[in-house]
PDB file of C-alpha atoms and ligand atoms in Angstrom:
ATOM      1  CA  UNK A 267       0.000   0.000   0.000  1.00 91.00           C
ATOM      2  CA  UNK A 268       1.393   3.381  -1.058  1.00 93.00           C
ATOM      3  CA  UNK A 269       1.422   5.995   1.723  1.00 94.00           C
ATOM      4  CA  UNK A 270       2.721   9.521   2.198  1.00 94.00           C
ATOM      5  CA  UNK A 271       3.991  10.062   5.736  1.00 94.00           C
ATOM      6  CA  UNK A 272       5.271  13.526   6.582  1.00 93.00           C
ATOM      7  CA  UNK A 273       6.097  14.124   2.912  1.00 93.00           C
ATOM      8  CA  UNK A 274       7.912  10.794   2.544  1.00 95.00           C
ATOM      9  CA  UNK A 275       6.719   8.069   0.198  1.00 95.00           C
ATOM     10  CA  UNK A 276       6.355   4.670   1.868  1.00 97.00           C
ATOM     11  CA  UNK A 277       5.322   1.461   0.142  1.00 96.00           C
ATOM     12  CA  UNK A 278       4.037  -0.488   3.117  1.00 95.00           C
ATOM     13  CA  UNK A 279       3.313  -4.178   3.680  1.00 94.00           C
ATOM     14  CA  UNK A 280       2.761  -5.266   7.255  1.00 93.00           C
ATOM     15  CA  UNK A 281       0.465  -7.888   8.706  1.00 91.00           C
ATOM     16  CA  UNK A 282       1.499  -9.447  12.019  1.00 90.00           C
ATOM     17  CA  UNK A 283       2.888 -12.953  11.595  1.00 88.00           C
ATOM     18  CA  UNK A 284       2.546 -12.794   7.810  1.00 94.00           C
ATOM     19  CA  UNK A 285       4.846 -10.234   6.217  1.00 95.00           C
ATOM     20  CA  UNK A 286       6.525  -6.911   7.006  1.00 96.00           C
ATOM     21  CA  UNK A 287       8.413  -4.804   4.480  1.00 97.00           C
ATOM     22  CA  UNK A 288       8.506  -1.009   4.134  1.00 98.00           C
ATOM     23  CA  UNK A 289      10.083   0.488   1.018  1.00 98.00           C
ATOM     24  CA  UNK A 290      11.353   4.050   1.363  1.00 97.00           C
ATOM     25  CA  UNK A 291      12.546   5.225  -2.050  1.00 96.00           C
ATOM     26  CA  UNK A 292      13.488   8.669  -0.642  1.00 95.00           C
ATOM     27  CA  UNK A 293      16.209   6.923   1.394  1.00 96.00           C
ATOM     28  CA  UNK A 294      16.878   4.150  -1.155  1.00 96.00           C
ATOM     29  CA  UNK A 295      16.141   1.391   1.329  1.00 98.00           C
ATOM     30  CA  UNK A 296      13.808  -1.252   2.677  1.00 98.00           C
ATOM     31  CA  UNK A 297      13.051  -1.668   6.354  1.00 98.00           C
ATOM     32  CA  UNK A 298      12.658  -5.452   6.629  1.00 98.00           C
ATOM     33  CA  UNK A 299      12.069  -7.537   3.529  1.00 98.00           C
ATOM     34  CA  UNK A 300       9.040  -9.701   4.361  1.00 97.00           C
ATOM     35  CA  UNK A 301       8.558 -12.095   1.448  1.00 97.00           C
ATOM     36  CA  UNK A 302      10.263  -9.582  -0.888  1.00 96.00           C
ATOM     37  CA  UNK A 303       7.170  -7.849  -2.278  1.00 94.00           C
ATOM     38  CA  UNK A 304       7.025  -6.259  -5.721  1.00 87.00           C
ATOM     39  CA  UNK A 305       9.351  -3.269  -5.999  1.00 93.00           C
ATOM     40  CA  UNK A 306      11.557  -4.116  -3.008  1.00 96.00           C
ATOM     41  CA  UNK A 307      14.470  -5.217  -5.195  1.00 96.00           C
ATOM     42  CA  UNK A 308      14.701  -1.663  -6.581  1.00 96.00           C
ATOM     43  CA  UNK A 309      15.993  -0.439  -3.208  1.00 97.00           C
ATOM     44  CA  UNK A 310      19.802  -0.598  -2.915  1.00 97.00           C
ATOM     45  CA  UNK A 311      19.942  -1.391   0.776  1.00 98.00           C
ATOM     46  CA  UNK A 312      18.054  -3.303   3.409  1.00 98.00           C
ATOM     47  CA  UNK A 313      17.875  -2.668   7.135  1.00 98.00           C
ATOM     48  CA  UNK A 314      16.668  -5.803   8.922  1.00 98.00           C
ATOM     49  CA  UNK A 315      15.179  -5.301  12.375  1.00 98.00           C
ATOM     50  CA  UNK A 316      15.320  -8.980  13.258  1.00 97.00           C
ATOM     51  CA  UNK A 317      15.408 -12.403  11.695  1.00 96.00           C
ATOM     52  CA  UNK A 318      11.873 -13.673  12.323  1.00 96.00           C
ATOM     53  CA  UNK A 319      10.630 -15.233   9.119  1.00 96.00           C
ATOM     54  CA  UNK A 320       7.777 -12.783   8.471  1.00 95.00           C
ATOM     55  CA  UNK A 321      10.394  -9.980   8.401  1.00 97.00           C
ATOM     56  CA  UNK A 322      13.329 -11.745   6.759  1.00 97.00           C
ATOM     57  CA  UNK A 323      12.150 -14.650   4.564  1.00 97.00           C
ATOM     58  CA  UNK A 324      12.652 -12.649   1.352  1.00 97.00           C
ATOM     59  CA  UNK A 325      16.364 -12.032   2.032  1.00 97.00           C
ATOM     60  CA  UNK A 326      17.897 -14.632  -0.348  1.00 97.00           C
ATOM     61  CA  UNK A 327      15.312 -13.813  -3.002  1.00 97.00           C
ATOM     62  CA  UNK A 328      16.067 -10.080  -2.739  1.00 97.00           C
ATOM     63  CA  UNK A 329      19.831 -10.633  -3.175  1.00 97.00           C
ATOM     64  CA  UNK A 330      19.484 -13.175  -5.943  1.00 96.00           C
ATOM     65  CA  UNK A 331      16.917 -11.218  -7.983  1.00 95.00           C
ATOM     66  CA  UNK A 332      19.040  -8.059  -7.815  1.00 96.00           C
ATOM     67  CA  UNK A 333      22.007 -10.013  -9.126  1.00 94.00           C
ATOM     68  CA  UNK A 334      19.935 -11.554 -11.918  1.00 93.00           C
ATOM     69  CA  UNK A 335      18.806  -8.088 -12.998  1.00 94.00           C
ATOM     70  CA  UNK A 336      22.407  -6.795 -12.928  1.00 95.00           C
ATOM     71  CA  UNK A 337      21.704  -4.377 -10.093  1.00 96.00           C
ATOM     72  CA  UNK A 338      24.473  -3.394  -7.676  1.00 96.00           C
ATOM     73  CA  UNK A 339      25.186  -5.754  -4.734  1.00 97.00           C
ATOM     74  CA  UNK A 340      22.925  -4.493  -1.931  1.00 97.00           C
ATOM     75  CA  UNK A 341      24.153  -3.431   1.507  1.00 97.00           C
ATOM     76  CA  UNK A 342      22.232  -5.389   4.123  1.00 98.00           C
ATOM     77  CA  UNK A 343      22.374  -4.434   7.795  1.00 98.00           C
ATOM     78  CA  UNK A 344      21.216  -6.866  10.478  1.00 98.00           C
ATOM     79  CA  UNK A 345      21.457  -7.382  14.247  1.00 98.00           C
ATOM     80  CA  UNK A 346      24.904  -8.681  15.181  1.00 97.00           C
ATOM     81  CA  UNK A 347      23.483 -11.786  16.921  1.00 97.00           C
ATOM     82  CA  UNK A 348      21.738 -13.052  13.777  1.00 97.00           C
ATOM     83  CA  UNK A 349      24.583 -12.205  11.376  1.00 98.00           C
ATOM     84  CA  UNK A 350      26.367 -15.609  11.404  1.00 98.00           C
ATOM     85  CA  UNK A 351      23.126 -17.516  10.797  1.00 97.00           C
ATOM     86  CA  UNK A 352      21.950 -15.183   8.038  1.00 97.00           C
ATOM     87  CA  UNK A 353      25.384 -15.413   6.383  1.00 97.00           C
ATOM     88  CA  UNK A 354      25.102 -19.222   6.520  1.00 97.00           C
ATOM     89  CA  UNK A 355      21.617 -19.046   5.038  1.00 97.00           C
ATOM     90  CA  UNK A 356      22.902 -17.046   2.067  1.00 97.00           C
ATOM     91  CA  UNK A 357      25.799 -19.507   1.643  1.00 96.00           C
ATOM     92  CA  UNK A 358      23.356 -22.425   1.687  1.00 96.00           C
ATOM     93  CA  UNK A 359      21.287 -20.863  -1.081  1.00 96.00           C
ATOM     94  CA  UNK A 360      24.500 -20.213  -3.010  1.00 94.00           C
ATOM     95  CA  UNK A 361      25.208 -23.984  -2.799  1.00 94.00           C
ATOM     96  CA  UNK A 362      21.853 -24.414  -4.544  1.00 93.00           C
ATOM     97  CA  UNK A 363      23.073 -22.160  -7.359  1.00 87.00           C
ATOM     98  CA  UNK A 364      21.271 -19.011  -6.254  1.00 86.00           C
ATOM     99  CA  UNK A 365      23.349 -15.858  -6.565  1.00 91.00           C
ATOM    100  CA  UNK A 366      22.938 -14.983  -2.905  1.00 93.00           C
ATOM    101  CA  UNK A 367      26.527 -13.945  -2.119  1.00 94.00           C
ATOM    102  CA  UNK A 368      26.245 -10.909  -4.360  1.00 94.00           C
ATOM    103  CA  UNK A 369      25.764  -8.553  -1.349  1.00 96.00           C
ATOM    104  CA  UNK A 370      27.436  -7.047   1.690  1.00 97.00           C
ATOM    105  CA  UNK A 371      25.913  -8.368   4.922  1.00 97.00           C
ATOM    106  CA  UNK A 372      26.890  -6.050   7.776  1.00 98.00           C
ATOM    107  CA  UNK A 373      26.224  -6.663  11.498  1.00 98.00           C
ATOM    108  CA  UNK A 374      25.124  -3.498  13.302  1.00 98.00           C
ATOM    109  CA  UNK A 375      24.562  -2.788  16.995  1.00 97.00           C
ATOM    110  CA  UNK A 376      22.830  -0.086  19.036  1.00 98.00           C
ATOM    111  CA  UNK A 377      24.547   3.277  18.605  1.00 97.00           C
ATOM    112  CA  UNK A 378      25.932   2.471  15.142  1.00 98.00           C
ATOM    113  CA  UNK A 379      25.319   4.878  12.271  1.00 98.00           C
ATOM    114  CA  UNK A 380      24.602   3.658   8.756  1.00 97.00           C
ATOM    115  CA  UNK A 381      25.427   6.106   5.955  1.00 96.00           C
ATOM    116  CA  UNK A 382      22.620   6.760   3.466  1.00 96.00           C
ATOM    117  CA  UNK A 383      22.474   8.725   0.196  1.00 94.00           C
ATOM    118  CA  UNK A 384      22.130  12.525   0.208  1.00 91.00           C
ATOM    119  CA  UNK A 385      23.958  12.952   3.509  1.00 91.00           C
ATOM    120  CA  UNK A 386      21.223  11.091   5.419  1.00 96.00           C
ATOM    121  CA  UNK A 387      21.971   8.312   7.895  1.00 97.00           C
ATOM    122  CA  UNK A 388      20.272   5.716  10.067  1.00 98.00           C
ATOM    123  CA  UNK A 389      20.977   5.264  13.747  1.00 98.00           C
ATOM    124  CA  UNK A 390      20.530   1.889  15.412  1.00 98.00           C
ATOM    125  CA  UNK A 391      18.878   1.357  18.783  1.00 98.00           C
ATOM    126  CA  UNK A 392      17.953  -1.772  20.740  1.00 98.00           C
ATOM    127  CA  UNK A 393      14.278  -2.638  20.476  1.00 97.00           C
ATOM    128  CA  UNK A 394      12.738  -4.986  23.053  1.00 96.00           C
ATOM    129  CA  UNK A 395      11.395  -8.171  21.422  1.00 95.00           C
ATOM    130  CA  UNK A 396      11.772 -11.944  21.798  1.00 94.00           C
ATOM    131  CA  UNK A 397      15.081 -12.075  19.914  1.00 95.00           C
ATOM    132  CA  UNK A 398      17.762  -9.431  19.372  1.00 96.00           C
ATOM    133  CA  UNK A 399      16.073  -6.649  17.428  1.00 97.00           C
ATOM    134  CA  UNK A 400      17.399  -3.400  16.026  1.00 98.00           C
ATOM    135  CA  UNK A 401      15.219  -0.351  15.742  1.00 98.00           C
ATOM    136  CA  UNK A 402      16.288   2.198  13.130  1.00 98.00           C
ATOM    137  CA  UNK A 403      15.835   5.963  13.019  1.00 98.00           C
ATOM    138  CA  UNK A 404      16.420   7.725   9.706  1.00 98.00           C
ATOM    139  CA  UNK A 405      17.979  11.168   9.993  1.00 98.00           C
ATOM    140  CA  UNK A 406      18.504  13.999   7.544  1.00 96.00           C
ATOM    141  CA  UNK A 407      20.989  16.795   8.014  1.00 94.00           C
ATOM    142  CA  UNK A 408      19.195  20.066   7.403  1.00 90.00           C
ATOM    143  CA  UNK A 409      20.336  23.666   7.398  1.00 88.00           C
ATOM    144  CA  UNK A 410      18.334  25.927   9.654  1.00 88.00           C
ATOM    145  CA  UNK A 411      18.551  29.474  10.903  1.00 87.00           C
ATOM    146  CA  UNK A 412      20.555  29.717  14.128  1.00 87.00           C
ATOM    147  CA  UNK A 413      18.491  30.223  17.252  1.00 85.00           C
ATOM    148  CA  UNK A 414      20.002  33.652  17.948  1.00 85.00           C
ATOM    149  CA  UNK A 415      18.816  34.963  14.552  1.00 85.00           C
ATOM    150  CA  UNK A 416      15.223  33.833  14.845  1.00 84.00           C
ATOM    151  CA  UNK A 417      12.764  36.726  14.756  1.00 84.00           C
ATOM    152  CA  UNK A 418      15.166  39.017  12.843  1.00 85.00           C
ATOM    153  CA  UNK A 419      13.827  40.433   9.573  1.00 87.00           C
ATOM    154  CA  UNK A 420      15.098  39.484   6.121  1.00 86.00           C
ATOM    155  CA  UNK A 421      17.105  42.695   5.613  1.00 88.00           C
ATOM    156  CA  UNK A 422      19.067  42.202   8.791  1.00 87.00           C
ATOM    157  CA  UNK A 423      19.688  38.532   8.052  1.00 86.00           C
ATOM    158  CA  UNK A 424      20.870  39.486   4.566  1.00 86.00           C
ATOM    159  CA  UNK A 425      23.246  42.074   6.058  1.00 87.00           C
ATOM    160  CA  UNK A 426      24.636  39.527   8.523  1.00 85.00           C
ATOM    161  CA  UNK A 427      25.127  36.984   5.747  1.00 84.00           C
ATOM    162  CA  UNK A 428      26.994  39.539   3.578  1.00 87.00           C
ATOM    163  CA  UNK A 429      29.204  40.461   6.515  1.00 88.00           C
ATOM    164  CA  UNK A 430      30.333  36.842   6.619  1.00 84.00           C
ATOM    165  CA  UNK A 431      28.660  35.697   9.847  1.00 83.00           C
ATOM    166  CA  UNK A 432      27.369  32.155   9.939  1.00 84.00           C
ATOM    167  CA  UNK A 433      23.618  32.506  10.118  1.00 87.00           C
ATOM    168  CA  UNK A 434      22.731  28.876   9.563  1.00 88.00           C
ATOM    169  CA  UNK A 435      23.624  25.716  11.412  1.00 91.00           C
ATOM    170  CA  UNK A 436      23.298  22.092  10.351  1.00 91.00           C
ATOM    171  CA  UNK A 437      21.063  19.970  12.544  1.00 92.00           C
ATOM    172  CA  UNK A 438      20.343  16.244  12.433  1.00 95.00           C
ATOM    173  CA  UNK A 439      16.590  15.801  12.230  1.00 96.00           C
ATOM    174  CA  UNK A 440      14.975  12.455  13.073  1.00 97.00           C
ATOM    175  CA  UNK A 441      12.630  11.938  10.133  1.00 97.00           C
ATOM    176  CA  UNK A 442      11.344   8.430  10.675  1.00 98.00           C
ATOM    177  CA  UNK A 443      11.653   5.848  13.421  1.00 98.00           C
ATOM    178  CA  UNK A 444      10.879   2.146  13.010  1.00 98.00           C
ATOM    179  CA  UNK A 445      11.355  -0.098  16.058  1.00 98.00           C
ATOM    180  CA  UNK A 446      10.298  -3.282  14.204  1.00 96.00           C
ATOM    181  CA  UNK A 447       8.572  -5.875  16.384  1.00 95.00           C
ATOM    182  CA  UNK A 448       8.634  -4.481  19.878  1.00 97.00           C
ATOM    183  CA  UNK A 449       6.903  -3.911  23.202  1.00 96.00           C
ATOM    184  CA  UNK A 450       5.653  -0.667  24.724  1.00 96.00           C
ATOM    185  CA  UNK A 451       8.942  -0.515  26.669  1.00 96.00           C
ATOM    186  CA  UNK A 452      10.412   0.806  23.423  1.00 97.00           C
ATOM    187  CA  UNK A 453       9.180   4.266  24.461  1.00 97.00           C
ATOM    188  CA  UNK A 454      12.169   4.343  26.812  1.00 96.00           C
ATOM    189  CA  UNK A 455      14.595   2.650  24.404  1.00 95.00           C
ATOM    190  CA  UNK A 456      15.616   5.750  22.455  1.00 96.00           C
ATOM    191  CA  UNK A 457      14.493   9.401  22.523  1.00 96.00           C
ATOM    192  CA  UNK A 458      13.783   9.311  18.763  1.00 97.00           C
ATOM    193  CA  UNK A 459      10.906   6.869  19.286  1.00 97.00           C
ATOM    194  CA  UNK A 460       8.663   9.587  20.704  1.00 97.00           C
ATOM    195  CA  UNK A 461      10.218  12.576  18.894  1.00 97.00           C
ATOM    196  CA  UNK A 462      10.930  11.503  15.279  1.00 97.00           C
ATOM    197  CA  UNK A 463       8.642  13.301  12.837  1.00 97.00           C
ATOM    198  CA  UNK A 464       7.197   9.957  11.750  1.00 98.00           C
ATOM    199  CA  UNK A 465       6.882   6.868  13.924  1.00 98.00           C
ATOM    200  CA  UNK A 466       5.902   3.524  12.415  1.00 98.00           C
ATOM    201  CA  UNK A 467       4.848   1.527  15.459  1.00 98.00           C
ATOM    202  CA  UNK A 468       3.636  -2.024  15.572  1.00 96.00           C
ATOM    203  CA  UNK A 469       0.262  -2.599  17.254  1.00 97.00           C
ATOM    204  CA  UNK A 470      -0.225  -6.335  16.903  1.00 95.00           C
ATOM    205  CA  UNK A 471      -3.096  -6.701  19.362  1.00 96.00           C
ATOM    206  CA  UNK A 472      -6.198  -4.830  20.441  1.00 95.00           C
ATOM    207  CA  UNK A 473      -9.475  -5.457  22.261  1.00 92.00           C
ATOM    208  CA  UNK A 474     -10.239  -7.359  25.431  1.00 89.00           C
ATOM    209  CA  UNK A 475      -9.692 -10.820  23.994  1.00 89.00           C
ATOM    210  CA  UNK A 476      -5.909 -10.434  24.285  1.00 91.00           C
ATOM    211  CA  UNK A 477      -4.477  -9.501  27.648  1.00 94.00           C
ATOM    212  CA  UNK A 478      -2.079  -6.536  27.195  1.00 93.00           C
ATOM    213  CA  UNK A 479       0.497  -7.983  29.599  1.00 94.00           C
ATOM    214  CA  UNK A 480       0.421 -11.270  27.708  1.00 93.00           C
ATOM    215  CA  UNK A 481       1.039  -9.303  24.484  1.00 93.00           C
ATOM    216  CA  UNK A 482       4.010  -7.622  26.138  1.00 95.00           C
ATOM    217  CA  UNK A 483       5.419 -10.947  27.345  1.00 95.00           C
ATOM    218  CA  UNK A 484       5.141 -12.181  23.768  1.00 93.00           C
ATOM    219  CA  UNK A 485       7.183  -9.206  22.533  1.00 95.00           C
ATOM    220  CA  UNK A 486       4.392  -7.110  21.045  1.00 95.00           C
ATOM    221  CA  UNK A 487       2.378  -3.925  21.537  1.00 96.00           C
ATOM    222  CA  UNK A 488      -1.298  -3.902  22.503  1.00 96.00           C
ATOM    223  CA  UNK A 489      -3.441  -0.874  21.586  1.00 97.00           C
ATOM    224  CA  UNK A 490      -4.204  -0.374  25.291  1.00 96.00           C
ATOM    225  CA  UNK A 491      -0.498   0.314  25.903  1.00 97.00           C
ATOM    226  CA  UNK A 492      -0.547   3.092  23.310  1.00 97.00           C
ATOM    227  CA  UNK A 493      -3.699   4.567  24.874  1.00 96.00           C
ATOM    228  CA  UNK A 494      -2.114   4.450  28.339  1.00 96.00           C
ATOM    229  CA  UNK A 495       0.983   6.314  27.147  1.00 97.00           C
ATOM    230  CA  UNK A 496      -0.820   8.589  24.676  1.00 96.00           C
ATOM    231  CA  UNK A 497       0.659  11.796  26.101  1.00 96.00           C
ATOM    232  CA  UNK A 498       4.233  10.641  25.473  1.00 97.00           C
ATOM    233  CA  UNK A 499       4.009  10.664  21.684  1.00 97.00           C
ATOM    234  CA  UNK A 500       5.317  13.964  20.275  1.00 97.00           C
ATOM    235  CA  UNK A 501       5.535  12.627  16.708  1.00 98.00           C
ATOM    236  CA  UNK A 502       3.771  14.513  13.911  1.00 97.00           C
ATOM    237  CA  UNK A 503       2.587  11.289  12.264  1.00 97.00           C
ATOM    238  CA  UNK A 504       2.170   7.837  13.746  1.00 98.00           C
ATOM    239  CA  UNK A 505       1.503   4.846  11.538  1.00 97.00           C
ATOM    240  CA  UNK A 506       0.138   1.881  13.450  1.00 98.00           C
ATOM    241  CA  UNK A 507       1.186  -1.307  11.681  1.00 97.00           C
ATOM    242  CA  UNK A 508       1.526  -5.072  12.045  1.00 96.00           C
ATOM    243  CA  UNK A 509      -2.079  -5.707  13.166  1.00 95.00           C
ATOM    244  CA  UNK A 510      -2.750  -9.381  13.662  1.00 94.00           C
ATOM    245  CA  UNK A 511      -4.702 -10.840  10.779  1.00 92.00           C
ATOM    246  CA  UNK A 512      -7.308 -12.067  13.271  1.00 93.00           C
ATOM    247  CA  UNK A 513      -8.843  -8.549  13.237  1.00 94.00           C
ATOM    248  CA  UNK A 514     -11.086  -7.196  10.498  1.00 93.00           C
ATOM    249  CA  UNK A 515     -10.525  -3.696   9.093  1.00 94.00           C
ATOM    250  CA  UNK A 516     -13.717  -2.602  10.810  1.00 95.00           C
ATOM    251  CA  UNK A 517     -12.655  -3.962  14.202  1.00 95.00           C
ATOM    252  CA  UNK A 518      -9.320  -2.158  13.961  1.00 95.00           C
ATOM    253  CA  UNK A 519     -10.856   1.196  12.995  1.00 96.00           C
ATOM    254  CA  UNK A 520     -13.586   1.000  15.632  1.00 96.00           C
ATOM    255  CA  UNK A 521     -11.286  -0.025  18.453  1.00 95.00           C
ATOM    256  CA  UNK A 522      -8.600   2.566  17.612  1.00 97.00           C
ATOM    257  CA  UNK A 523     -11.227   5.353  17.491  1.00 96.00           C
ATOM    258  CA  UNK A 524     -12.693   4.144  20.791  1.00 96.00           C
ATOM    259  CA  UNK A 525      -9.416   3.809  22.700  1.00 95.00           C
ATOM    260  CA  UNK A 526      -7.177   6.672  21.581  1.00 97.00           C
ATOM    261  CA  UNK A 527      -7.709  10.232  22.814  1.00 96.00           C
ATOM    262  CA  UNK A 528      -8.457  12.834  20.086  1.00 96.00           C
ATOM    263  CA  UNK A 529      -5.083  14.604  20.449  1.00 95.00           C
ATOM    264  CA  UNK A 530      -3.334  11.373  19.476  1.00 96.00           C
ATOM    265  CA  UNK A 531      -5.959  10.040  17.102  1.00 96.00           C
ATOM    266  CA  UNK A 532      -5.641  13.052  14.783  1.00 96.00           C
ATOM    267  CA  UNK A 533      -1.971  12.134  14.156  1.00 97.00           C
ATOM    268  CA  UNK A 534      -2.552   8.409  13.716  1.00 97.00           C
ATOM    269  CA  UNK A 535      -2.831   6.502  10.466  1.00 96.00           C
ATOM    270  CA  UNK A 536      -3.574   2.815  10.219  1.00 96.00           C
ATOM    271  CA  UNK A 537      -1.932   0.328   7.907  1.00 96.00           C
ATOM    272  CA  UNK A 538      -4.828  -1.901   7.026  1.00 93.00           C
ATOM    273  CA  UNK A 539      -4.648  -4.280   4.089  1.00 87.00           C
ATOM    274  CA  UNK A 540      -8.258  -4.714   2.983  1.00 78.00           C
ATOM    275  CA  UNK A 541      -8.926  -8.135   1.489  1.00 71.00           C
TER     276      UNK A 541
HETATM  277 ZN1  LIG B 178       9.206 -10.806  15.443  1.00 59.34          ZN
END
């Protein structure tokens, strides 16, 4: 499904336990690869949050198809703990004559920075889930007027610029944060989770049928957790994703509207794949 989030194009596939892959052509990357949906092979790099099969099954296919189409070897970033096994997986497919070694598989850990085109970068943080999981925040470096010059009129700013003073500074702006599969404890995992312009947050469960604490123990977010912490989200746009396929589109919409306070609801979008 094609979305526009905060001015960024996102081709989104995410159904809990089935497939998760977000393509972000503005950054030339995929966040998770799911079953390698249409279009994903056009992105030159892949940031894997974790190695669960609904997020990573398409990995060998992605590498091999890019090679077959004479595209550059992709850069693939994954949690350090799953790197040896994923490398072995690609070697195993290579034994079966797939061109799966035509890539650079790089282990990354919390705090690492991944360079991206156009002076952008991704920063890695640890996301709480059942296995080692990396969350990623995508940053852009932008030029903005220095604090001390705010409120000055154009003529004065022009004069200052001509006199050689530095009127701008470069700041790193968190554009989009994706924790992958996670629990509500992710709100304390990294400041970017609640402050990035766009947050793509999993919300696997909702309603009274699933106990929120049980969801948390299983490594996932329940809608009730988001409602409880509604005031913490400072993000301009929040995409709720990864709903379990047990819920109908109508159930999701009704329950989200019922549970979230208006101040949060007006910034929330839902990733719902209608049948
Ligand atoms: Zn998972």
